[in-house]
Amino acid sequence: KHSVEPHLALASIYREQKKPEAAVETLKAARSLQPDNPEMLVALGGALVAAGAPDEALKEYDAVLAKQEFHPAALNGRGVA
């Protein structure tokens, strides 16, 4: 099983550099490795919001909440999107 940690780190750097589209692409690659990783899905949701795609972000947050109904970061992200 491949780790998504390098993708999360790189996406964080892209977000700090105000490059949300690059963060989205990095996290979509991570999703192909671990499609059920809640930390990665929440990060993807945040990147999608920053990239101006809140409807797509809601799908990522909902995927987390379908498995963990009270996931704090997903609930927060859903409120922001």
Short mmCIF file of the C-alpha atoms (twelve columns), coordinates in Angstrom:
data_MODEL
# 
_entry.id   MODEL 
# 
loop_
_atom_site.group_PDB 
_atom_site.id 
_atom_site.type_symbol 
_atom_site.label_atom_id 
_atom_site.label_alt_id 
_atom_site.label_comp_id 
_atom_site.label_asym_id 
_atom_site.label_seq_id 
_atom_site.Cartn_x 
_atom_site.Cartn_y 
_atom_site.Cartn_z 
_atom_site.pdbx_PDB_model_num 
ATOM 1  C CA . LYS A 1  0.000   0.000  0.000  1 
ATOM 2  C CA . HIS A 2  1.480   3.315  -1.052 1 
ATOM 3  C CA . SER A 3  1.611   6.230  1.360  1 
ATOM 4  C CA . VAL A 4  -0.214  9.460  0.618  1 
ATOM 5  C CA . GLU A 5  1.950   11.407 3.087  1 
ATOM 6  C CA . PRO A 6  4.315   12.812 0.411  1 
ATOM 7  C CA . HIS A 7  1.280   13.965 -1.584 1 
ATOM 8  C CA . LEU A 8  -0.223  15.641 1.476  1 
ATOM 9  C CA . ALA A 9  3.050   17.439 2.183  1 
ATOM 10 C CA . LEU A 10 3.429   18.618 -1.404 1 
ATOM 11 C CA . ALA A 11 -0.201  19.752 -1.566 1 
ATOM 12 C CA . SER A 12 0.315   21.738 1.626  1 
ATOM 13 C CA . ILE A 13 3.265   23.517 0.047  1 
ATOM 14 C CA . TYR A 14 1.195   24.292 -3.048 1 
ATOM 15 C CA . ARG A 15 -1.581  25.718 -0.857 1 
ATOM 16 C CA . GLU A 16 0.941   27.931 0.982  1 
ATOM 17 C CA . GLN A 17 2.204   29.134 -2.398 1 
ATOM 18 C CA . LYS A 18 -1.376  30.034 -3.419 1 
ATOM 19 C CA . LYS A 19 -1.435  27.296 -6.086 1 
ATOM 20 C CA . PRO A 20 -4.670  25.469 -5.243 1 
ATOM 21 C CA . GLU A 21 -5.001  23.870 -8.686 1 
ATOM 22 C CA . ALA A 22 -1.606  22.177 -8.254 1 
ATOM 23 C CA . ALA A 23 -2.698  21.001 -4.799 1 
ATOM 24 C CA . VAL A 24 -5.882  19.530 -6.305 1 
ATOM 25 C CA . GLU A 25 -3.933  17.603 -8.950 1 
ATOM 26 C CA . THR A 26 -1.489  16.283 -6.336 1 
ATOM 27 C CA . LEU A 27 -4.303  15.157 -4.060 1 
ATOM 28 C CA . LYS A 28 -6.248  13.540 -6.898 1 
ATOM 29 C CA . ALA A 29 -3.140  11.445 -7.552 1 
ATOM 30 C CA . ALA A 30 -3.112  10.523 -3.859 1 
ATOM 31 C CA . ARG A 31 -6.793  9.558  -4.048 1 
ATOM 32 C CA . SER A 32 -5.903  6.955  -6.665 1 
ATOM 33 C CA . LEU A 33 -3.515  5.393  -4.121 1 
ATOM 34 C CA . GLN A 34 -5.803  5.480  -1.081 1 
ATOM 35 C CA . PRO A 35 -9.352  6.409  -2.106 1 
ATOM 36 C CA . ASP A 36 -10.726 5.994  1.432  1 
ATOM 37 C CA . ASN A 37 -8.081  7.992  3.312  1 
ATOM 38 C CA . PRO A 38 -10.095 10.595 5.262  1 
ATOM 39 C CA . GLU A 39 -7.171  12.966 5.855  1 
ATOM 40 C CA . MET A 40 -6.429  13.069 2.142  1 
ATOM 41 C CA . LEU A 41 -10.096 13.486 1.169  1 
ATOM 42 C CA . VAL A 42 -10.489 16.403 3.589  1 
ATOM 43 C CA . ALA A 43 -7.305  17.982 2.209  1 
ATOM 44 C CA . LEU A 44 -8.656  17.517 -1.318 1 
ATOM 45 C CA . GLY A 45 -11.913 19.140 -0.289 1 
ATOM 46 C CA . GLY A 46 -10.039 22.140 1.078  1 
ATOM 47 C CA . ALA A 47 -7.939  22.441 -2.056 1 
ATOM 48 C CA . LEU A 48 -11.059 22.265 -4.210 1 
ATOM 49 C CA . VAL A 49 -12.694 25.066 -2.208 1 
ATOM 50 C CA . ALA A 50 -9.539  27.165 -2.615 1 
ATOM 51 C CA . ALA A 51 -9.559  26.403 -6.344 1 
ATOM 52 C CA . GLY A 52 -13.143 27.635 -6.655 1 
ATOM 53 C CA . ALA A 53 -14.865 24.245 -6.928 1 
ATOM 54 C CA . PRO A 54 -17.050 23.990 -3.796 1 
ATOM 55 C CA . ASP A 55 -19.481 21.496 -5.369 1 
ATOM 56 C CA . GLU A 56 -16.636 19.052 -6.005 1 
ATOM 57 C CA . ALA A 57 -15.351 19.690 -2.475 1 
ATOM 58 C CA . LEU A 58 -18.718 18.702 -0.998 1 
ATOM 59 C CA . LYS A 59 -18.434 15.293 -2.693 1 
ATOM 60 C CA . GLU A 60 -15.076 14.683 -0.995 1 
ATOM 61 C CA . TYR A 61 -16.369 15.772 2.428  1 
ATOM 62 C CA . ASP A 62 -19.487 13.627 1.985  1 
ATOM 63 C CA . ALA A 63 -17.325 10.603 1.130  1 
ATOM 64 C CA . VAL A 64 -15.593 10.987 4.505  1 
ATOM 65 C CA . LEU A 65 -18.848 11.579 6.380  1 
ATOM 66 C CA . ALA A 66 -20.422 8.482  4.792  1 
ATOM 67 C CA . LYS A 67 -17.841 6.413  6.682  1 
ATOM 68 C CA . GLN A 68 -17.288 8.634  9.752  1 
ATOM 69 C CA . GLU A 69 -20.470 10.555 10.465 1 
ATOM 70 C CA . PHE A 70 -18.891 12.991 12.924 1 
ATOM 71 C CA . HIS A 71 -15.451 13.540 11.352 1 
ATOM 72 C CA . PRO A 72 -14.663 17.075 12.656 1 
ATOM 73 C CA . ALA A 73 -12.526 18.266 9.731  1 
ATOM 74 C CA . ALA A 74 -15.023 16.990 7.165  1 
ATOM 75 C CA . LEU A 75 -17.928 18.621 8.995  1 
ATOM 76 C CA . ASN A 76 -15.989 21.891 9.201  1 
ATOM 77 C CA . GLY A 77 -14.988 21.716 5.543  1 
ATOM 78 C CA . ARG A 78 -18.568 21.033 4.539  1 
ATOM 79 C CA . GLY A 79 -19.642 24.133 6.446  1 
ATOM 80 C CA . VAL A 80 -17.069 26.258 4.620  1 
ATOM 81 C CA . ALA A 81 -17.835 24.882 1.151  1 
# 
